[in-house]
Amino acid sequence: MRKIFASNRRHLLAAATLLALTPAVWAQDAWPSKPVKIVVPFAPGGTTDILARAMAPELTKAFGQPFVVDNRGGAGGNVGADIVAKSPADGYTLLMGTVGTHGINKALYAKLPYEPQKDFAPITLVAGVPNVMVMNADRARALNINSVADFIKYARANPGKLNMASSGNGTSIHLAGELFKSMTGIFMTHIPYRGSGPALMDMVGGNMDVMFDNLPSSMPLIKSGKLKAFAVTSSQRSTALPDIPTVEEAGKLKGFEASSWFGLLAPAGTPPDIVNRIQQEVAKSLGTQAIKEKLQAQGAIPGGMSPQEFTRFIDAEHKKWAAVVKASGAKVD
């Protein structure tokens, strides 16, 4: 009888110990038990939105819960980024961050409502893309502007007569334009929008003249002939538009480079196992031929780096873009 009692007692103690040690593990293993929100800090239709909507169904399939895109545009991405920074660190709210929200804005804005490097847990880089200098095709024909050189010549002769659209203050689209203005000595009126989507609508409608847009969102309009592409802002030509020169080549602007990137982040303090699981599934999706071809056709280069690599990448981007902001003279209060 004593042996039976001792055996039962040992089993009870073991069970109690297991219960005491594993609630956190059980809670993490249960993730996700409800839909996960991916906040896109810009309006629908831009590259940030395109990439989030490419990843959402892949993550839905992988985890068995809906991953839902939530567009929260405003203030160059700062509104959406701040929402995520202040959300619970439970893995149910993610951010499709950008070079603007996590590389540029800290140097550009006098005050940010969030701290890019401290308030987030980087998950992975989703894609890098060049920007492309585009002009309303009808407007370009009317003004006889057929190249970057023609554009610079016209802008110098007509200061302030050209409007430059962007997806918002502080975005790489804005900064690419500011850098171009600075290096060419021209003046254009900057008109910020709440994302590439609405800016492109006004570009096609003839209300805006030029934009240094992310290539994926402009690609369909370039192919349809509604926008004329003059140059890409990367240091090398894009394989998606191999006949289009770089701004450095076409404008004889040595050192011009202003590309964009997009990546997933969670609020700081999100359990590392959740961060790692999301990174692994994103990397797996980006490695499939279907997703690779889809992104590359739009001029995007698939990412997939580890959380640690992405953290170091963001740190390097802060330093790089602080120098670009200083050189361009751009500032947002």
PDB file of C-alpha atoms in Angstrom, residues 42-318:
ATOM      1  CA  PHE A  42      -0.036  53.427 -46.344  1.00  0.00           C
ATOM      2  CA  ALA A  43      -3.171  53.472 -48.474  1.00  0.00           C
ATOM      3  CA  PRO A  44      -4.058  50.467 -50.681  1.00  0.00           C
ATOM      4  CA  GLY A  45      -2.406  50.125 -54.088  1.00  0.00           C
ATOM      5  CA  GLY A  46       1.216  50.879 -53.232  1.00  0.00           C
ATOM      6  CA  THR A  47       4.143  48.464 -52.991  1.00  0.00           C
ATOM      7  CA  THR A  48       3.848  48.082 -49.193  1.00  0.00           C
ATOM      8  CA  ASP A  49       0.246  47.002 -49.678  1.00  0.00           C
ATOM      9  CA  ILE A  50       1.099  44.738 -52.650  1.00  0.00           C
ATOM     10  CA  LEU A  51       3.770  42.873 -50.662  1.00  0.00           C
ATOM     11  CA  ALA A  52       1.598  42.526 -47.547  1.00  0.00           C
ATOM     12  CA  ARG A  53      -1.213  41.054 -49.656  1.00  0.00           C
ATOM     13  CA  ALA A  54       1.246  38.671 -51.303  1.00  0.00           C
ATOM     14  CA  MET A  55       2.418  37.402 -47.890  1.00  0.00           C
ATOM     15  CA  ALA A  56      -0.948  37.282 -46.074  1.00  0.00           C
ATOM     16  CA  PRO A  57      -2.397  34.216 -47.871  1.00  0.00           C
ATOM     17  CA  GLU A  58       0.911  32.367 -47.540  1.00  0.00           C
ATOM     18  CA  LEU A  59       0.932  32.916 -43.769  1.00  0.00           C
ATOM     19  CA  THR A  60      -2.763  32.043 -43.556  1.00  0.00           C
ATOM     20  CA  LYS A  61      -2.029  28.678 -45.186  1.00  0.00           C
ATOM     21  CA  ALA A  62       0.997  28.073 -42.967  1.00  0.00           C
ATOM     22  CA  PHE A  63      -0.657  28.863 -39.618  1.00  0.00           C
ATOM     23  CA  GLY A  64      -4.326  28.016 -40.208  1.00  0.00           C
ATOM     24  CA  GLN A  65      -5.594  31.418 -39.074  1.00  0.00           C
ATOM     25  CA  PRO A  66      -6.439  34.455 -41.248  1.00  0.00           C
ATOM     26  CA  PHE A  67      -3.661  37.044 -41.688  1.00  0.00           C
ATOM     27  CA  VAL A  68      -5.593  40.230 -42.492  1.00  0.00           C
ATOM     28  CA  VAL A  69      -4.159  43.393 -44.069  1.00  0.00           C
ATOM     29  CA  ASP A  70      -5.179  46.610 -42.295  1.00  0.00           C
ATOM     30  CA  ASN A  71      -4.300  49.861 -44.140  1.00  0.00           C
ATOM     31  CA  ARG A  72      -3.537  52.731 -41.746  1.00  0.00           C
ATOM     32  CA  GLY A  73      -1.966  55.496 -43.841  1.00  0.00           C
ATOM     33  CA  GLY A  74      -0.739  58.900 -42.748  1.00  0.00           C
ATOM     34  CA  ALA A  75       2.337  60.953 -41.827  1.00  0.00           C
ATOM     35  CA  GLY A  76       4.756  59.074 -44.077  1.00  0.00           C
ATOM     36  CA  GLY A  77       3.910  55.743 -42.450  1.00  0.00           C
ATOM     37  CA  ASN A  78       4.221  57.027 -38.892  1.00  0.00           C
ATOM     38  CA  VAL A  79       0.528  56.575 -38.022  1.00  0.00           C
ATOM     39  CA  GLY A  80       0.472  52.855 -38.805  1.00  0.00           C
ATOM     40  CA  ALA A  81       3.916  52.219 -37.317  1.00  0.00           C
ATOM     41  CA  ASP A  82       2.893  53.903 -34.062  1.00  0.00           C
ATOM     42  CA  ILE A  83      -0.266  51.761 -33.843  1.00  0.00           C
ATOM     43  CA  VAL A  84       1.858  48.609 -33.972  1.00  0.00           C
ATOM     44  CA  ALA A  85       4.509  49.973 -31.601  1.00  0.00           C
ATOM     45  CA  LYS A  86       1.800  50.493 -28.967  1.00  0.00           C
ATOM     46  CA  SER A  87      -0.017  47.178 -29.586  1.00  0.00           C
ATOM     47  CA  PRO A  88       0.243  44.162 -27.254  1.00  0.00           C
ATOM     48  CA  ALA A  89       3.364  42.071 -27.873  1.00  0.00           C
ATOM     49  CA  ASP A  90       1.384  38.874 -28.402  1.00  0.00           C
ATOM     50  CA  GLY A  91       1.985  38.158 -32.098  1.00  0.00           C
ATOM     51  CA  TYR A  92      -1.457  39.279 -33.249  1.00  0.00           C
ATOM     52  CA  THR A  93      -0.442  42.678 -34.639  1.00  0.00           C
ATOM     53  CA  LEU A  94       2.398  42.961 -37.160  1.00  0.00           C
ATOM     54  CA  LEU A  95       3.727  45.819 -39.264  1.00  0.00           C
ATOM     55  CA  MET A  96       4.805  45.793 -42.889  1.00  0.00           C
ATOM     56  CA  GLY A  97       7.538  48.314 -42.214  1.00  0.00           C
ATOM     57  CA  THR A  98       9.478  50.208 -44.846  1.00  0.00           C
ATOM     58  CA  VAL A  99      12.702  52.073 -45.411  1.00  0.00           C
ATOM     59  CA  GLY A 100      10.632  55.150 -44.499  1.00  0.00           C
ATOM     60  CA  THR A 101       9.218  53.974 -41.167  1.00  0.00           C
ATOM     61  CA  HIS A 102      12.450  52.293 -40.045  1.00  0.00           C
ATOM     62  CA  GLY A 103      15.273  53.892 -42.011  1.00  0.00           C
ATOM     63  CA  ILE A 104      14.409  57.474 -42.944  1.00  0.00           C
ATOM     64  CA  ASN A 105      11.816  58.994 -40.639  1.00  0.00           C
ATOM     65  CA  LYS A 106      13.971  59.192 -37.524  1.00  0.00           C
ATOM     66  CA  ALA A 107      16.355  61.540 -39.356  1.00  0.00           C
ATOM     67  CA  LEU A 108      13.633  63.397 -41.258  1.00  0.00           C
ATOM     68  CA  TYR A 109      11.010  64.160 -38.605  1.00  0.00           C
ATOM     69  CA  ALA A 110      11.707  66.509 -35.704  1.00  0.00           C
ATOM     70  CA  LYS A 111       9.717  64.150 -33.447  1.00  0.00           C
ATOM     71  CA  LEU A 112       8.467  60.593 -33.962  1.00  0.00           C
ATOM     72  CA  PRO A 113       5.700  59.023 -31.835  1.00  0.00           C
ATOM     73  CA  TYR A 114       7.674  55.751 -31.784  1.00  0.00           C
ATOM     74  CA  GLU A 115      11.325  54.676 -31.587  1.00  0.00           C
ATOM     75  CA  PRO A 116      12.170  52.614 -34.712  1.00  0.00           C
ATOM     76  CA  GLN A 117      14.951  50.567 -33.144  1.00  0.00           C
ATOM     77  CA  LYS A 118      13.565  50.086 -29.621  1.00  0.00           C
ATOM     78  CA  ASP A 119       9.802  49.679 -30.065  1.00  0.00           C
ATOM     79  CA  PHE A 120       9.876  46.762 -32.520  1.00  0.00           C
ATOM     80  CA  ALA A 121      11.036  43.181 -32.843  1.00  0.00           C
ATOM     81  CA  PRO A 122      12.318  42.818 -36.431  1.00  0.00           C
ATOM     82  CA  ILE A 123      11.082  39.598 -38.070  1.00  0.00           C
ATOM     83  CA  THR A 124      12.417  39.529 -41.624  1.00  0.00           C
ATOM     84  CA  LEU A 125      13.089  41.526 -44.761  1.00  0.00           C
ATOM     85  CA  VAL A 126      10.359  40.690 -47.295  1.00  0.00           C
ATOM     86  CA  ALA A 127      11.763  42.445 -50.373  1.00  0.00           C
ATOM     87  CA  GLY A 128      13.996  45.195 -51.684  1.00  0.00           C
ATOM     88  CA  VAL A 129      12.988  47.261 -54.707  1.00  0.00           C
ATOM     89  CA  PRO A 130      14.398  50.125 -56.758  1.00  0.00           C
ATOM     90  CA  ASN A 131      12.347  53.267 -57.211  1.00  0.00           C
ATOM     91  CA  VAL A 132      11.606  54.458 -60.719  1.00  0.00           C
ATOM     92  CA  MET A 133      11.382  58.016 -62.019  1.00  0.00           C
ATOM     93  CA  VAL A 134       8.100  58.211 -63.919  1.00  0.00           C
ATOM     94  CA  MET A 135       6.172  60.994 -65.624  1.00  0.00           C
ATOM     95  CA  ASN A 136       2.633  61.215 -66.957  1.00  0.00           C
ATOM     96  CA  ALA A 137       3.135  59.979 -70.538  1.00  0.00           C
ATOM     97  CA  ASP A 138       0.855  62.588 -72.158  1.00  0.00           C
ATOM     98  CA  ARG A 139       2.484  65.398 -70.209  1.00  0.00           C
ATOM     99  CA  ALA A 140       5.951  64.171 -71.179  1.00  0.00           C
ATOM    100  CA  ARG A 141       4.985  64.177 -74.868  1.00  0.00           C
ATOM    101  CA  ALA A 142       3.403  67.616 -74.625  1.00  0.00           C
ATOM    102  CA  LEU A 143       6.550  69.076 -73.051  1.00  0.00           C
ATOM    103  CA  ASN A 144       8.879  67.067 -75.337  1.00  0.00           C
ATOM    104  CA  ILE A 145      10.563  65.429 -72.347  1.00  0.00           C
ATOM    105  CA  ASN A 146      11.982  62.062 -73.405  1.00  0.00           C
ATOM    106  CA  SER A 147      14.811  61.495 -70.947  1.00  0.00           C
ATOM    107  CA  VAL A 148      16.274  62.482 -67.578  1.00  0.00           C
ATOM    108  CA  ALA A 149      18.477  65.034 -69.358  1.00  0.00           C
ATOM    109  CA  ASP A 150      15.407  66.585 -71.037  1.00  0.00           C
ATOM    110  CA  PHE A 151      13.607  66.666 -67.696  1.00  0.00           C
ATOM    111  CA  ILE A 152      16.474  68.452 -65.942  1.00  0.00           C
ATOM    112  CA  LYS A 153      16.745  70.970 -68.769  1.00  0.00           C
ATOM    113  CA  TYR A 154      13.016  71.773 -68.659  1.00  0.00           C
ATOM    114  CA  ALA A 155      12.904  71.968 -64.839  1.00  0.00           C
ATOM    115  CA  ARG A 156      15.865  74.372 -64.722  1.00  0.00           C
ATOM    116  CA  ALA A 157      14.206  76.620 -67.293  1.00  0.00           C
ATOM    117  CA  ASN A 158      10.815  76.442 -65.535  1.00  0.00           C
ATOM    118  CA  PRO A 159      11.390  76.417 -61.757  1.00  0.00           C
ATOM    119  CA  GLY A 160       8.289  75.506 -59.760  1.00  0.00           C
ATOM    120  CA  LYS A 161       6.181  74.553 -62.791  1.00  0.00           C
ATOM    121  CA  LEU A 162       6.482  70.813 -62.182  1.00  0.00           C
ATOM    122  CA  ASN A 163       4.725  68.999 -59.340  1.00  0.00           C
ATOM    123  CA  MET A 164       6.382  66.001 -57.692  1.00  0.00           C
ATOM    124  CA  ALA A 165       4.050  63.448 -56.101  1.00  0.00           C
ATOM    125  CA  SER A 166       5.084  61.082 -53.293  1.00  0.00           C
ATOM    126  CA  SER A 167       3.493  58.450 -51.091  1.00  0.00           C
ATOM    127  CA  GLY A 168       4.042  60.707 -48.075  1.00  0.00           C
ATOM    128  CA  ASN A 169       6.579  62.853 -46.280  1.00  0.00           C
ATOM    129  CA  GLY A 170       9.648  60.854 -45.353  1.00  0.00           C
ATOM    130  CA  THR A 171       9.114  57.919 -47.674  1.00  0.00           C
ATOM    131  CA  SER A 172      11.913  56.759 -49.962  1.00  0.00           C
ATOM    132  CA  ILE A 173       9.761  58.063 -52.820  1.00  0.00           C
ATOM    133  CA  HIS A 174       9.883  61.546 -51.287  1.00  0.00           C
ATOM    134  CA  LEU A 175      13.584  61.318 -50.400  1.00  0.00           C
ATOM    135  CA  ALA A 176      14.576  60.053 -53.851  1.00  0.00           C
ATOM    136  CA  GLY A 177      12.921  63.164 -55.303  1.00  0.00           C
ATOM    137  CA  GLU A 178      14.566  65.459 -52.760  1.00  0.00           C
ATOM    138  CA  LEU A 179      17.963  63.934 -53.489  1.00  0.00           C
ATOM    139  CA  PHE A 180      17.345  64.416 -57.222  1.00  0.00           C
ATOM    140  CA  LYS A 181      16.410  68.079 -56.646  1.00  0.00           C
ATOM    141  CA  SER A 182      19.477  68.612 -54.496  1.00  0.00           C
ATOM    142  CA  MET A 183      21.922  67.017 -56.949  1.00  0.00           C
ATOM    143  CA  THR A 184      20.481  68.755 -60.036  1.00  0.00           C
ATOM    144  CA  GLY A 185      19.766  72.150 -58.494  1.00  0.00           C
ATOM    145  CA  ILE A 186      16.148  72.163 -59.731  1.00  0.00           C
ATOM    146  CA  PHE A 187      12.972  73.118 -57.875  1.00  0.00           C
ATOM    147  CA  MET A 188       9.724  71.146 -57.982  1.00  0.00           C
ATOM    148  CA  THR A 189       6.707  71.469 -55.714  1.00  0.00           C
ATOM    149  CA  HIS A 190       6.375  68.388 -53.514  1.00  0.00           C
ATOM    150  CA  ILE A 191       2.830  67.046 -53.041  1.00  0.00           C
ATOM    151  CA  PRO A 192       2.639  64.234 -50.438  1.00  0.00           C
ATOM    152  CA  TYR A 193      -0.176  61.655 -50.505  1.00  0.00           C
ATOM    153  CA  ARG A 194      -1.264  58.929 -48.061  1.00  0.00           C
ATOM    154  CA  GLY A 195       0.301  56.218 -50.215  1.00  0.00           C
ATOM    155  CA  SER A 196       1.411  55.397 -53.748  1.00  0.00           C
ATOM    156  CA  GLY A 197      -2.097  54.320 -54.793  1.00  0.00           C
ATOM    157  CA  PRO A 198      -3.764  57.748 -54.596  1.00  0.00           C
ATOM    158  CA  ALA A 199      -0.607  59.490 -55.864  1.00  0.00           C
ATOM    159  CA  LEU A 200      -0.539  57.263 -58.941  1.00  0.00           C
ATOM    160  CA  MET A 201      -4.212  57.972 -59.618  1.00  0.00           C
ATOM    161  CA  ASP A 202      -3.404  61.677 -59.835  1.00  0.00           C
ATOM    162  CA  MET A 203      -0.312  60.924 -61.923  1.00  0.00           C
ATOM    163  CA  VAL A 204      -2.410  59.021 -64.461  1.00  0.00           C
ATOM    164  CA  GLY A 205      -5.110  61.697 -64.295  1.00  0.00           C
ATOM    165  CA  GLY A 206      -2.593  64.362 -65.276  1.00  0.00           C
ATOM    166  CA  ASN A 207      -2.764  66.251 -61.986  1.00  0.00           C
ATOM    167  CA  MET A 208       0.831  65.370 -61.081  1.00  0.00           C
ATOM    168  CA  ASP A 209       3.917  65.503 -63.291  1.00  0.00           C
ATOM    169  CA  VAL A 210       6.624  63.284 -61.842  1.00  0.00           C
ATOM    170  CA  MET A 211       7.115  60.655 -59.153  1.00  0.00           C
ATOM    171  CA  PHE A 212      10.003  58.513 -57.916  1.00  0.00           C
ATOM    172  CA  ASP A 213       7.723  55.577 -57.164  1.00  0.00           C
ATOM    173  CA  ASN A 214       8.515  52.050 -55.974  1.00  0.00           C
ATOM    174  CA  LEU A 215       8.832  49.969 -59.121  1.00  0.00           C
ATOM    175  CA  PRO A 216       6.214  47.263 -58.327  1.00  0.00           C
ATOM    176  CA  SER A 217       3.334  49.734 -57.954  1.00  0.00           C
ATOM    177  CA  SER A 218       4.271  51.673 -61.126  1.00  0.00           C
ATOM    178  CA  MET A 219       5.091  48.649 -63.284  1.00  0.00           C
ATOM    179  CA  PRO A 220       1.534  47.990 -64.611  1.00  0.00           C
ATOM    180  CA  LEU A 221       1.139  51.678 -65.552  1.00  0.00           C
ATOM    181  CA  ILE A 222       4.538  51.725 -67.276  1.00  0.00           C
ATOM    182  CA  LYS A 223       3.614  48.612 -69.250  1.00  0.00           C
ATOM    183  CA  SER A 224       0.239  50.084 -70.225  1.00  0.00           C
ATOM    184  CA  GLY A 225       1.900  53.277 -71.479  1.00  0.00           C
ATOM    185  CA  LYS A 226       0.151  55.573 -69.007  1.00  0.00           C
ATOM    186  CA  LEU A 227       3.430  56.423 -67.306  1.00  0.00           C
ATOM    187  CA  LYS A 228       6.789  57.000 -68.981  1.00  0.00           C
ATOM    188  CA  ALA A 229       9.773  55.554 -67.115  1.00  0.00           C
ATOM    189  CA  PHE A 230      12.967  57.610 -67.347  1.00  0.00           C
ATOM    190  CA  ALA A 231      15.308  55.876 -64.900  1.00  0.00           C
ATOM    191  CA  VAL A 232      15.590  53.616 -61.864  1.00  0.00           C
ATOM    192  CA  THR A 233      17.061  54.992 -58.637  1.00  0.00           C
ATOM    193  CA  SER A 234      19.177  51.935 -57.780  1.00  0.00           C
ATOM    194  CA  SER A 235      22.908  51.716 -58.377  1.00  0.00           C
ATOM    195  CA  GLN A 236      22.309  49.051 -61.071  1.00  0.00           C
ATOM    196  CA  ARG A 237      19.626  48.574 -63.708  1.00  0.00           C
ATOM    197  CA  SER A 238      16.594  46.476 -62.792  1.00  0.00           C
ATOM    198  CA  THR A 239      16.171  43.082 -64.436  1.00  0.00           C
ATOM    199  CA  ALA A 240      12.454  43.890 -64.685  1.00  0.00           C
ATOM    200  CA  LEU A 241      13.211  46.964 -66.858  1.00  0.00           C
ATOM    201  CA  PRO A 242      16.637  46.211 -68.355  1.00  0.00           C
ATOM    202  CA  ASP A 243      16.387  48.937 -71.020  1.00  0.00           C
ATOM    203  CA  ILE A 244      15.769  51.694 -68.470  1.00  0.00           C
ATOM    204  CA  PRO A 245      18.997  53.360 -67.248  1.00  0.00           C
ATOM    205  CA  THR A 246      19.833  54.337 -63.690  1.00  0.00           C
ATOM    206  CA  VAL A 247      19.469  57.964 -62.620  1.00  0.00           C
ATOM    207  CA  GLU A 248      23.244  58.042 -62.198  1.00  0.00           C
ATOM    208  CA  GLU A 249      23.711  56.969 -65.839  1.00  0.00           C
ATOM    209  CA  ALA A 250      20.948  59.018 -67.415  1.00  0.00           C
ATOM    210  CA  GLY A 251      21.436  62.212 -65.441  1.00  0.00           C
ATOM    211  CA  LYS A 252      25.203  61.962 -65.016  1.00  0.00           C
ATOM    212  CA  LEU A 253      24.621  62.168 -61.252  1.00  0.00           C
ATOM    213  CA  LYS A 254      27.512  60.249 -59.705  1.00  0.00           C
ATOM    214  CA  GLY A 255      26.587  58.392 -56.534  1.00  0.00           C
ATOM    215  CA  PHE A 256      22.815  58.749 -56.869  1.00  0.00           C
ATOM    216  CA  GLU A 257      21.123  55.780 -55.159  1.00  0.00           C
ATOM    217  CA  ALA A 258      17.794  55.681 -53.305  1.00  0.00           C
ATOM    218  CA  SER A 259      16.186  52.249 -53.222  1.00  0.00           C
ATOM    219  CA  SER A 260      13.398  50.939 -50.987  1.00  0.00           C
ATOM    220  CA  TRP A 261      12.821  47.905 -48.786  1.00  0.00           C
ATOM    221  CA  PHE A 262       9.924  46.326 -46.934  1.00  0.00           C
ATOM    222  CA  GLY A 263       9.883  43.976 -43.955  1.00  0.00           C
ATOM    223  CA  LEU A 264       7.735  42.488 -41.217  1.00  0.00           C
ATOM    224  CA  LEU A 265       8.096  43.655 -37.630  1.00  0.00           C
ATOM    225  CA  ALA A 266       6.247  42.992 -34.374  1.00  0.00           C
ATOM    226  CA  PRO A 267       5.961  45.074 -31.193  1.00  0.00           C
ATOM    227  CA  ALA A 268       9.037  44.856 -28.954  1.00  0.00           C
ATOM    228  CA  GLY A 269       8.728  42.017 -26.456  1.00  0.00           C
ATOM    229  CA  THR A 270       6.918  39.640 -28.808  1.00  0.00           C
ATOM    230  CA  PRO A 271       7.986  36.060 -27.831  1.00  0.00           C
ATOM    231  CA  PRO A 272      11.051  35.029 -29.870  1.00  0.00           C
ATOM    232  CA  ASP A 273       9.498  31.698 -30.839  1.00  0.00           C
ATOM    233  CA  ILE A 274       6.586  33.520 -32.533  1.00  0.00           C
ATOM    234  CA  VAL A 275       9.001  35.868 -34.313  1.00  0.00           C
ATOM    235  CA  ASN A 276      11.106  32.918 -35.484  1.00  0.00           C
ATOM    236  CA  ARG A 277       8.106  30.908 -36.672  1.00  0.00           C
ATOM    237  CA  ILE A 278       6.836  33.820 -38.784  1.00  0.00           C
ATOM    238  CA  GLN A 279      10.322  34.429 -40.234  1.00  0.00           C
ATOM    239  CA  GLN A 280      10.704  30.772 -41.159  1.00  0.00           C
ATOM    240  CA  GLU A 281       7.352  30.664 -42.974  1.00  0.00           C
ATOM    241  CA  VAL A 282       8.008  33.949 -44.818  1.00  0.00           C
ATOM    242  CA  ALA A 283      11.447  32.721 -45.907  1.00  0.00           C
ATOM    243  CA  LYS A 284       9.901  29.438 -47.046  1.00  0.00           C
ATOM    244  CA  SER A 285       7.260  31.286 -49.102  1.00  0.00           C
ATOM    245  CA  LEU A 286       9.827  33.644 -50.631  1.00  0.00           C
ATOM    246  CA  GLY A 287      11.856  30.616 -51.662  1.00  0.00           C
ATOM    247  CA  THR A 288       9.053  29.113 -53.743  1.00  0.00           C
ATOM    248  CA  GLN A 289       9.255  29.568 -57.500  1.00  0.00           C
ATOM    249  CA  ALA A 290       5.744  31.060 -57.710  1.00  0.00           C
ATOM    250  CA  ILE A 291       6.406  33.873 -55.206  1.00  0.00           C
ATOM    251  CA  LYS A 292       9.926  34.493 -56.549  1.00  0.00           C
ATOM    252  CA  GLU A 293       8.625  34.940 -60.085  1.00  0.00           C
ATOM    253  CA  LYS A 294       5.713  37.104 -58.907  1.00  0.00           C
ATOM    254  CA  LEU A 295       8.003  39.511 -57.060  1.00  0.00           C
ATOM    255  CA  GLN A 296      10.798  39.560 -59.632  1.00  0.00           C
ATOM    256  CA  ALA A 297       8.324  40.333 -62.424  1.00  0.00           C
ATOM    257  CA  GLN A 298       7.487  43.501 -60.514  1.00  0.00           C
ATOM    258  CA  GLY A 299      11.122  44.421 -59.971  1.00  0.00           C
ATOM    259  CA  ALA A 300      11.246  43.262 -56.329  1.00  0.00           C
ATOM    260  CA  ILE A 301      14.117  41.200 -54.918  1.00  0.00           C
ATOM    261  CA  PRO A 302      12.865  38.598 -52.368  1.00  0.00           C
ATOM    262  CA  GLY A 303      14.337  38.766 -48.858  1.00  0.00           C
ATOM    263  CA  GLY A 304      13.967  36.246 -46.013  1.00  0.00           C
ATOM    264  CA  MET A 305      16.839  37.196 -43.679  1.00  0.00           C
ATOM    265  CA  SER A 306      16.816  36.106 -40.024  1.00  0.00           C
ATOM    266  CA  PRO A 307      15.555  38.431 -37.254  1.00  0.00           C
ATOM    267  CA  GLN A 308      19.149  39.066 -36.173  1.00  0.00           C
ATOM    268  CA  GLU A 309      20.254  39.904 -39.719  1.00  0.00           C
ATOM    269  CA  PHE A 310      17.230  42.160 -40.207  1.00  0.00           C
ATOM    270  CA  THR A 311      18.038  44.005 -36.961  1.00  0.00           C
ATOM    271  CA  ARG A 312      21.586  44.709 -38.162  1.00  0.00           C
ATOM    272  CA  PHE A 313      20.233  45.737 -41.571  1.00  0.00           C
ATOM    273  CA  ILE A 314      17.878  48.298 -39.986  1.00  0.00           C
ATOM    274  CA  ASP A 315      20.719  49.724 -37.882  1.00  0.00           C
ATOM    275  CA  ALA A 316      22.827  50.201 -41.033  1.00  0.00           C
ATOM    276  CA  GLU A 317      19.893  51.816 -42.869  1.00  0.00           C
ATOM    277  CA  HIS A 318      19.510  54.414 -40.106  1.00  0.00           C
TER     278      HIS A 318
END
